[in-house]
Tab-separated table of C-alpha atoms and ligand atoms in Angstrom:
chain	number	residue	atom	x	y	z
A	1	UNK	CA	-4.104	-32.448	-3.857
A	2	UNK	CA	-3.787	-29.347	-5.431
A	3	UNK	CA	-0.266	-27.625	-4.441
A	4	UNK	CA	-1.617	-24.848	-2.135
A	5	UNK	CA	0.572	-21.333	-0.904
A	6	UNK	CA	1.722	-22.199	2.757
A	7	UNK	CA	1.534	-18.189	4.997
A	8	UNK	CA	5.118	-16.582	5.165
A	9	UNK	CA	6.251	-18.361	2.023
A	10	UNK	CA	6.334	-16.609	-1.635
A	11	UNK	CA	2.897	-16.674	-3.262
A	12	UNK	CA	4.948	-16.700	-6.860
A	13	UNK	CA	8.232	-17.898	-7.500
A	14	UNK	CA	8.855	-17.078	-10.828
A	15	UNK	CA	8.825	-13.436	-10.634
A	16	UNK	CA	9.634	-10.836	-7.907
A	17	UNK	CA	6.868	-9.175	-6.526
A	18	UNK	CA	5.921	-6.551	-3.546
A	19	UNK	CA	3.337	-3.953	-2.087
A	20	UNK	CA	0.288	-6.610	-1.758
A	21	UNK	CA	-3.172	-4.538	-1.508
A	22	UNK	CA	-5.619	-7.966	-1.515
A	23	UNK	CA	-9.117	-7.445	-2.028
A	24	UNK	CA	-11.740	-10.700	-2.230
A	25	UNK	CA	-13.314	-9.663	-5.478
A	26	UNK	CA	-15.790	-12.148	-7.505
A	27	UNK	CA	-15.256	-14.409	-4.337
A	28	UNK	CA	-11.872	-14.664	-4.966
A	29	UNK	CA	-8.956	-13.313	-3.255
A	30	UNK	CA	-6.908	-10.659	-6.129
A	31	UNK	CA	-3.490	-9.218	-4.786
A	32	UNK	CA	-2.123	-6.133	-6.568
A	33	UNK	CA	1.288	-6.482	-6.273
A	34	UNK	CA	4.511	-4.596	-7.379
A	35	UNK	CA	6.543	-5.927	-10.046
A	36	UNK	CA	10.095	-5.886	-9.117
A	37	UNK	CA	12.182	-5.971	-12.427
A	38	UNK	CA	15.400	-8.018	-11.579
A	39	UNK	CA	18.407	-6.156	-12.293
A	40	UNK	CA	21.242	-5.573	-10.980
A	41	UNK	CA	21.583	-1.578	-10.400
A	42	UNK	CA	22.756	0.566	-7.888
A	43	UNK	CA	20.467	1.562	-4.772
A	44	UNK	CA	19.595	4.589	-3.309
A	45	UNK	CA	17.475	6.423	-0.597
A	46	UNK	CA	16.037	8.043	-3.900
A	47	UNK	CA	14.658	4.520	-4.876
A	48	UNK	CA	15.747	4.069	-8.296
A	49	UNK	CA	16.440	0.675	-7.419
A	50	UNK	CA	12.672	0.153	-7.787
A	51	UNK	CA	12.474	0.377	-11.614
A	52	UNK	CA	9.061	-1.714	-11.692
A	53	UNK	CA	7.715	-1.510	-15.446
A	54	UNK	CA	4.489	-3.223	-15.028
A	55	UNK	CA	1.776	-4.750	-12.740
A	56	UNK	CA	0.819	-8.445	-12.423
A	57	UNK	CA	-2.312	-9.183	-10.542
A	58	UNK	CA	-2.151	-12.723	-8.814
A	59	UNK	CA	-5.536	-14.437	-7.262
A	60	UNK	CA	-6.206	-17.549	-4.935
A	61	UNK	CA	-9.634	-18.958	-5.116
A	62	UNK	CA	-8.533	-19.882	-1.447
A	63	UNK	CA	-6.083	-20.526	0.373
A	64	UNK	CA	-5.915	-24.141	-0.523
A	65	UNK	CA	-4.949	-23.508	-3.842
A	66	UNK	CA	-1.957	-21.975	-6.151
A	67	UNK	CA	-1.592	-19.053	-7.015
A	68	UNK	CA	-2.680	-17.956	-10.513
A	69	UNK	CA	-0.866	-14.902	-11.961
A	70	UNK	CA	-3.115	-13.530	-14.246
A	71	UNK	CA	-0.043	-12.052	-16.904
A	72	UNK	CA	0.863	-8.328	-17.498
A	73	UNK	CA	-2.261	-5.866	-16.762
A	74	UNK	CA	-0.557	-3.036	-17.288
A	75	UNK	CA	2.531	-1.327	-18.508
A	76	UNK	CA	4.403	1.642	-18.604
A	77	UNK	CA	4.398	1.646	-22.253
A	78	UNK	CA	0.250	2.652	-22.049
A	79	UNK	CA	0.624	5.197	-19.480
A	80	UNK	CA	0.815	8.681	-21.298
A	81	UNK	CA	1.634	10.390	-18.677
A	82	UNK	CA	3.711	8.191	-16.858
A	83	UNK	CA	7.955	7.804	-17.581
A	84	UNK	CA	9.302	5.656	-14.928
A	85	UNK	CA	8.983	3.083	-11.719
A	86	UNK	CA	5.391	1.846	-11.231
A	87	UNK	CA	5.543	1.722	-7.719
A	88	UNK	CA	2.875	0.010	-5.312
A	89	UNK	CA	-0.487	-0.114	-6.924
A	90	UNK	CA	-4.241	-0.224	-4.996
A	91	UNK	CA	-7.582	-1.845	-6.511
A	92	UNK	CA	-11.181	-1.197	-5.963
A	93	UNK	CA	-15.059	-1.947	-7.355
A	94	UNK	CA	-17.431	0.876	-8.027
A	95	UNK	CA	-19.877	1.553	-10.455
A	96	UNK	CA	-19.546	-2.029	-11.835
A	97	UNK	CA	-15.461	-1.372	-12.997
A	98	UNK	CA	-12.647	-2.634	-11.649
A	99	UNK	CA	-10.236	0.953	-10.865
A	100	UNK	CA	-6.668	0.333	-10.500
A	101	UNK	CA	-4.351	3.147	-8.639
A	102	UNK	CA	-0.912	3.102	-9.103
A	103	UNK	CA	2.186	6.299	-8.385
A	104	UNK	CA	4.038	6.932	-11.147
A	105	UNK	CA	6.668	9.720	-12.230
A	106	UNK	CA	5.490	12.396	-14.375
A	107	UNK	CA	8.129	13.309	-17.730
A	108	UNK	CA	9.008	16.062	-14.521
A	109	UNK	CA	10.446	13.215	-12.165
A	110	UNK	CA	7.654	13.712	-9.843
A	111	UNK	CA	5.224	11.036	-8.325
A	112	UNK	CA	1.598	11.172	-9.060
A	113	UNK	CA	-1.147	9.316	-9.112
A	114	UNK	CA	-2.887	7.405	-11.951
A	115	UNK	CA	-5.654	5.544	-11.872
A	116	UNK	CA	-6.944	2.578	-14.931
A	117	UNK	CA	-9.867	0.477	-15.137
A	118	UNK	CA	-11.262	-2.659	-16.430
A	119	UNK	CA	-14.422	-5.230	-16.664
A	120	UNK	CA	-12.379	-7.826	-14.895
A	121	UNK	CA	-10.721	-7.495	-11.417
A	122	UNK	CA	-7.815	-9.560	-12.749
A	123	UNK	CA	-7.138	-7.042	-15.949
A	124	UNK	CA	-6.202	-5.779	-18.232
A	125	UNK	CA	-6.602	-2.262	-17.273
A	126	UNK	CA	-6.578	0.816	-19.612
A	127	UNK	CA	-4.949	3.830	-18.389
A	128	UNK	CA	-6.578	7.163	-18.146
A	129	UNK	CA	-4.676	9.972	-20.436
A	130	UNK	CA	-3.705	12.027	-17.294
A	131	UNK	CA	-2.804	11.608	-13.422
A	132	UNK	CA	-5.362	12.341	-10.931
A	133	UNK	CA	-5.316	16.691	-10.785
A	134	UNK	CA	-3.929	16.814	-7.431
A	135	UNK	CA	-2.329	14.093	-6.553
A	136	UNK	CA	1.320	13.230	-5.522
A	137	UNK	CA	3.817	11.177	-3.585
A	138	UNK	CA	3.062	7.411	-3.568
A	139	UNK	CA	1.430	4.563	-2.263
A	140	UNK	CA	-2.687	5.147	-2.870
A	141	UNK	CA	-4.337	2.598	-1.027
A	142	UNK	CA	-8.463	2.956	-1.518
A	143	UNK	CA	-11.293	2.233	0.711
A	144	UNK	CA	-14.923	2.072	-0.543
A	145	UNK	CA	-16.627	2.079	2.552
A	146	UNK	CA	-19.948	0.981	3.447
A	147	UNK	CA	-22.158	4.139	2.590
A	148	UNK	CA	-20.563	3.638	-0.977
A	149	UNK	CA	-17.999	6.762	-0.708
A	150	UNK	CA	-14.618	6.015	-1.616
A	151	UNK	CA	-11.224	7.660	-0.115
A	152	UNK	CA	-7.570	7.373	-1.100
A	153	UNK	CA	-4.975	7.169	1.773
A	154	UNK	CA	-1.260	8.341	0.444
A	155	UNK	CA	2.164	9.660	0.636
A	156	UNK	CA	5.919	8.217	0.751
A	157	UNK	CA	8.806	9.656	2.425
A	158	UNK	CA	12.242	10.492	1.311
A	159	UNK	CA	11.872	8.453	-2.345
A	160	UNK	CA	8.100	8.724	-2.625
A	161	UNK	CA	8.417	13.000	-2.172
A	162	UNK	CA	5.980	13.747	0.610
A	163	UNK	CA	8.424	16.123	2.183
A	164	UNK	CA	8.681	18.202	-0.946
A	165	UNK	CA	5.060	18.484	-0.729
A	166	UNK	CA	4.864	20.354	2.459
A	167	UNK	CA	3.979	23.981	1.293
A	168	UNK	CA	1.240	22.484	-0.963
A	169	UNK	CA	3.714	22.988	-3.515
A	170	UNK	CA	6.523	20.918	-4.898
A	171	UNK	CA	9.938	21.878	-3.652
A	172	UNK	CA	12.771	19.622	-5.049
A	173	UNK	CA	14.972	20.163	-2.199
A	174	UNK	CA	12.589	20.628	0.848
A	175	UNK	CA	13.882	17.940	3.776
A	176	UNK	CA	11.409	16.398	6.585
A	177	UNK	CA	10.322	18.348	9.189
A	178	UNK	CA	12.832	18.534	12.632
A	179	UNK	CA	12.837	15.259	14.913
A	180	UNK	CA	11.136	18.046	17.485
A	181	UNK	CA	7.962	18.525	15.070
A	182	UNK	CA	5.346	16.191	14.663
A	183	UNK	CA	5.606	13.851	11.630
A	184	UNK	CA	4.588	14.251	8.022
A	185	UNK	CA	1.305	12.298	8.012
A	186	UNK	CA	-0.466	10.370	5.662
A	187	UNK	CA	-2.933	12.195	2.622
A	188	UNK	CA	-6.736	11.572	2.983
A	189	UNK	CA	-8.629	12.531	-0.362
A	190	UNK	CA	-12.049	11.615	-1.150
A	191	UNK	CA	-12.845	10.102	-4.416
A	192	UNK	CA	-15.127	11.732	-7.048
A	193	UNK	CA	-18.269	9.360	-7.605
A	194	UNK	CA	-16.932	7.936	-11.217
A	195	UNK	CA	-13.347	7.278	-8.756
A	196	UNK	CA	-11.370	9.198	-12.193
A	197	UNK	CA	-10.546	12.602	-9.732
A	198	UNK	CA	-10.310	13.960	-6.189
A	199	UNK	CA	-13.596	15.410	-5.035
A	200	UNK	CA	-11.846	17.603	-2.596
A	201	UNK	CA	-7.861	18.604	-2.583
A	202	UNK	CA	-5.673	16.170	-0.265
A	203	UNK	CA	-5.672	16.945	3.572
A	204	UNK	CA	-3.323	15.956	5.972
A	205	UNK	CA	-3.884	12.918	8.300
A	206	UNK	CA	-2.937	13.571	12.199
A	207	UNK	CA	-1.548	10.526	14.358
A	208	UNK	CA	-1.487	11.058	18.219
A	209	UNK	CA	-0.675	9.363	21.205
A	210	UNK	CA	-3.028	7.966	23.855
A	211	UNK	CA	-2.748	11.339	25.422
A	212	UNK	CA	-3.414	13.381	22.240
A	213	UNK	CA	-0.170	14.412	21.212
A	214	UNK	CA	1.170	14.417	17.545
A	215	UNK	CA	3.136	11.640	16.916
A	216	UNK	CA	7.001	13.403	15.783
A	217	UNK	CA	8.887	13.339	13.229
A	218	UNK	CA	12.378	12.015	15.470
A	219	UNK	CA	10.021	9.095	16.953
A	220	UNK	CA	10.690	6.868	13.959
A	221	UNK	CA	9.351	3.691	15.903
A	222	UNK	CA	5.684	5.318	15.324
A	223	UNK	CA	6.226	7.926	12.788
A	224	UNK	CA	4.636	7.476	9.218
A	225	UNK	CA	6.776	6.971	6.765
A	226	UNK	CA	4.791	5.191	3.631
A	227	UNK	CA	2.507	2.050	3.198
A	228	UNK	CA	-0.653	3.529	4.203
A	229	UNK	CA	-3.721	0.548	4.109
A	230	UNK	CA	-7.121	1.488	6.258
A	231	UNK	CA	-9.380	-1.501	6.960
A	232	UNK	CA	-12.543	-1.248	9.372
A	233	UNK	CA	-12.668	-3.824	12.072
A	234	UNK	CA	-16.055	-2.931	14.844
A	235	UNK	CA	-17.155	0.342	14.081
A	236	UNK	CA	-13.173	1.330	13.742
A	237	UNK	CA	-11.051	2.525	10.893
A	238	UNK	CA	-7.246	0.479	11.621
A	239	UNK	CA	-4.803	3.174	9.436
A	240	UNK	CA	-1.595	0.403	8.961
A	241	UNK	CA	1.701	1.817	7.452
A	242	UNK	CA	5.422	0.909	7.323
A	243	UNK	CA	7.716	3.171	10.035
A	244	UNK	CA	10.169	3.012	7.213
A	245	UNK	CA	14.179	3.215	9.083
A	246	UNK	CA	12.784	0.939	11.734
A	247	UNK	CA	11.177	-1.242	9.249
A	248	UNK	CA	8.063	-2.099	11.191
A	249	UNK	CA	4.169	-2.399	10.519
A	250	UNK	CA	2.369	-0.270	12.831
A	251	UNK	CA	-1.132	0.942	13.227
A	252	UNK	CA	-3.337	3.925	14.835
A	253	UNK	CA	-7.514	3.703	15.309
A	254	UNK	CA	-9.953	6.345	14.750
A	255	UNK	CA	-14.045	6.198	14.647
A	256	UNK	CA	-13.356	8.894	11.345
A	257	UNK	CA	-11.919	8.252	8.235
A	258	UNK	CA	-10.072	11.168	8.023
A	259	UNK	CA	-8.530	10.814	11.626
A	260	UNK	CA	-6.740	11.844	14.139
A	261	UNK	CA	-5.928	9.051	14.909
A	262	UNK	CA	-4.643	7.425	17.335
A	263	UNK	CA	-1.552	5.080	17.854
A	264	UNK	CA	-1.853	1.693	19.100
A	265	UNK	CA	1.207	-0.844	18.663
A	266	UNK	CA	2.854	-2.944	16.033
A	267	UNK	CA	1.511	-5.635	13.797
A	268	UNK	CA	4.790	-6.574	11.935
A	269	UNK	CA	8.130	-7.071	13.009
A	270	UNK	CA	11.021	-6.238	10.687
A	271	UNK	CA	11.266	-8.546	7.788
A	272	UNK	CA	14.335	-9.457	5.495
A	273	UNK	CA	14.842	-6.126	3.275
A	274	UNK	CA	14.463	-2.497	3.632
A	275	UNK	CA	11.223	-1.876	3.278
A	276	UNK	CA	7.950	-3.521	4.501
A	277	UNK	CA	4.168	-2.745	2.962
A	278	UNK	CA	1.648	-4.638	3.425
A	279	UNK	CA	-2.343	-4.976	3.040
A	280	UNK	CA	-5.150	-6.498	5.563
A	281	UNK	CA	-8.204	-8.542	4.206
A	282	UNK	CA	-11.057	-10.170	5.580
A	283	UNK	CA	-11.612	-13.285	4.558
A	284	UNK	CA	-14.938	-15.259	5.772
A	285	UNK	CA	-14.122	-14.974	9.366
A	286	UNK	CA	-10.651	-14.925	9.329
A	287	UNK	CA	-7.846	-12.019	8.702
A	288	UNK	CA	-5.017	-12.173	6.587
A	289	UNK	CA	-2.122	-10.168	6.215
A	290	UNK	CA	-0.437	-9.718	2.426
A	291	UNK	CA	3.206	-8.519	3.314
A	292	UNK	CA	6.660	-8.934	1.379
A	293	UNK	CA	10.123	-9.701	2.410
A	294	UNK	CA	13.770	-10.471	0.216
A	295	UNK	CA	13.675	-14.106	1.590
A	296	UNK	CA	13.281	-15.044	-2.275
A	297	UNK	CA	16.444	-13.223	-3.505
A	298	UNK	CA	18.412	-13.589	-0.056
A	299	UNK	CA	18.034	-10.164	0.687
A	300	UNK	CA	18.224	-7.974	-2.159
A	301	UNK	CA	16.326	-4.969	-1.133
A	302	UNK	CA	14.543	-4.647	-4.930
A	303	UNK	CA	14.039	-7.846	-5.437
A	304	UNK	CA	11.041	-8.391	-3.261
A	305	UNK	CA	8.065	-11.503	-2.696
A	306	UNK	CA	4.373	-11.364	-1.533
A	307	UNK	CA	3.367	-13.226	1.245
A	308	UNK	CA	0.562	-13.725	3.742
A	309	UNK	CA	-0.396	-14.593	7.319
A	310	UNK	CA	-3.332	-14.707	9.499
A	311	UNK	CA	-3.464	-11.778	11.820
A	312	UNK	CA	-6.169	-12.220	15.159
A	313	UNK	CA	-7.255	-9.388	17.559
A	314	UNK	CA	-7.914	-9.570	20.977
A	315	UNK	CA	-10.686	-8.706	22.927
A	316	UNK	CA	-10.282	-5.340	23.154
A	317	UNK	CA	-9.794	-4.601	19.134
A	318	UNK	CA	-5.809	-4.603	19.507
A	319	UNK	CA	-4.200	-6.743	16.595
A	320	UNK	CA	-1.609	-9.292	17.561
A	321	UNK	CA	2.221	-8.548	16.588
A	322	UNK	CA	2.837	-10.818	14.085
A	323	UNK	CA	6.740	-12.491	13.658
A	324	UNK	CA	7.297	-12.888	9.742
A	325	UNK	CA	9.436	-15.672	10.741
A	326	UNK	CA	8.271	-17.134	13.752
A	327	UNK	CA	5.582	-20.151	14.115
B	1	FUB	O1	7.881	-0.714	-4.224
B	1	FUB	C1	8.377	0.594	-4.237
B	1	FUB	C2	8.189	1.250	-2.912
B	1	FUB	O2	8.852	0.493	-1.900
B	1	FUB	C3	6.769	1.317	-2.440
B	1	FUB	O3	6.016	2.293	-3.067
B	1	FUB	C4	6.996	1.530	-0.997
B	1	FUB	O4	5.873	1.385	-0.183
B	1	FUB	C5	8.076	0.514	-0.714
B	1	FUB	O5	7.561	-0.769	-0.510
């Protein structure tokens, strides 16, 4: 019997790793991950604690069998533009290349967006010179959707900048907006047809209640706070993200890519560590859900591991809340 990855346990021991975005690519399953570097530094709300260097991409072939990490794909040492903490990466096929997106700071301390590519799905991936024109804050997560056009869902709080970002510009000491005014949504950008630029500048994505109110900024059990992943499920486009300071998976619906949209409920209770980001695949029938906890290093908040589980919807197109710990 080959040794196989049982859901909510580590996919890889051996290294730390975070920020799944799985993808079935070549009829495998690929996971983008994080690479936590494991040190023993101070932490901050800034996030320097996440001092990531490099990407790994891991792959199943299913999930009866180990996980395979493929070796370093990319480092920081090959980014031109990039001078610190590769944060949580995103993956995607077009135009027969393999594009991977990954936030980065700039030699000015501020997060953009950078985007390499390759032959392979499983790397190594050559940088472009620059960051997208554009972009900022964190977290790209990419959707190729079915008419071919590709979009890029973004934006961190608090360490990943978003807030600075409010006046289109980039204001070092802006702060959120008041608990009173609706939240700080996600960014919705669509991708140029060779995936290297934006085709249009970022816009704002709007989350509202069943009765068509903003979502706000003080409601941190539903507020956006990073993570975004968008998956399409019957006609519907599911926007996931991480509530941050309640440390919950939630997710909103919409019939548009681009939103409003709307909230629905929880998919993932809090886990061990500070934050929580996860991805949601199809695969065959089934849905998974690529998540990470601290379980690995008892709870070191940078020191992070992938996991999965299957996720099910009921009738009506809700998803199921899953417990990372329970049964
Ligand atoms: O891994 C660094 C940051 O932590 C990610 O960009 C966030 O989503 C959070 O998981």
């Amino acid at each position: 019997m080959k040794p196989s990855v049982k859901p909510k346990e580590p996919l890889v021991t051996h290294i730390y790793t975070a920020d799944p975005s799985a993808h079935v690519f070549e009829g495998k399953i690929y996971i983008y991950p994080s690479h936590d570097l494991d040190h023993d530094g101070p932490s901050n709300d800034n996030g320097d604690q996440y001092a990531m260097e490099d990407y790994h991409v891991l792959s199943l072939d299913d999930f009866d069998s180990p996980c395979v990490d493929h070796g370093e794909a990319l480092h920081l040492r090959d980014i031109p533009w990039a001078s610190q903490q590769l944060w949580a990466p995103d993956a995607a096929y077009k135009n027969n290349t393999y594009y991977l997106f990954f936030p980065a700071r700039d030699h000015d301390g501020i997060f953009r967006i950078g985007v390499a590519t390759s032959s392979s799905p499983a790397g190594p991936f050559q940088s472009q010179p620059s960051y997208i024109a554009g972009s900022y804050s964190i977290d790209p997560a990419v959707l190729v959707d079915e008419d071919n056009r590709a979009y890029m869902f973004f934006g961190g709080l608090w360490g990943g900048q978003l807030e600075k970002w409010q006046t289109g510009a980039f204001l070092p000491d802006a702060a959120g907006p008041d608990p009173s005014a609706p939240a700080l949504g996600p960014r919705f950008a669509e991708l140029s047809e060779d995936m290297l630029s934006f085709a249009a500048p970022p816009r704002e994505i709007s989350i509202i209640d069943e009765d068509g109110k903003p979502i706000l900024a003080g409601d941190e059990d539903r507020r956006y706070f990073e993570g975004p992943w968008v998956h399409k499920f019957k006609g519907y486009y599911y926007l996931s993200y991480s509530t941050g300071t309640t440390h919950k998976l939630v997710y909103a619906i919409s019939r548009n890519p681009e939103g409003p949209y709307v909230f629905k409920g929880t998919i993932l209770t809090p886990v061990i560590g500070w934050t929580t980001h996860h991805s949601i695949l199809q695969v065959g029938e089934k849905w998974y859900l690529f998540y990470h906890d601290c379980s690995l290093s008892d709870g070191v908040n940078h020191k992070r591991c992938v996991k999965y589980a299957e996720l099910h919807y009921n009738s009506d197109g809700t998803i199921q809340t899953i417990d990372p710990y329970g049964e």
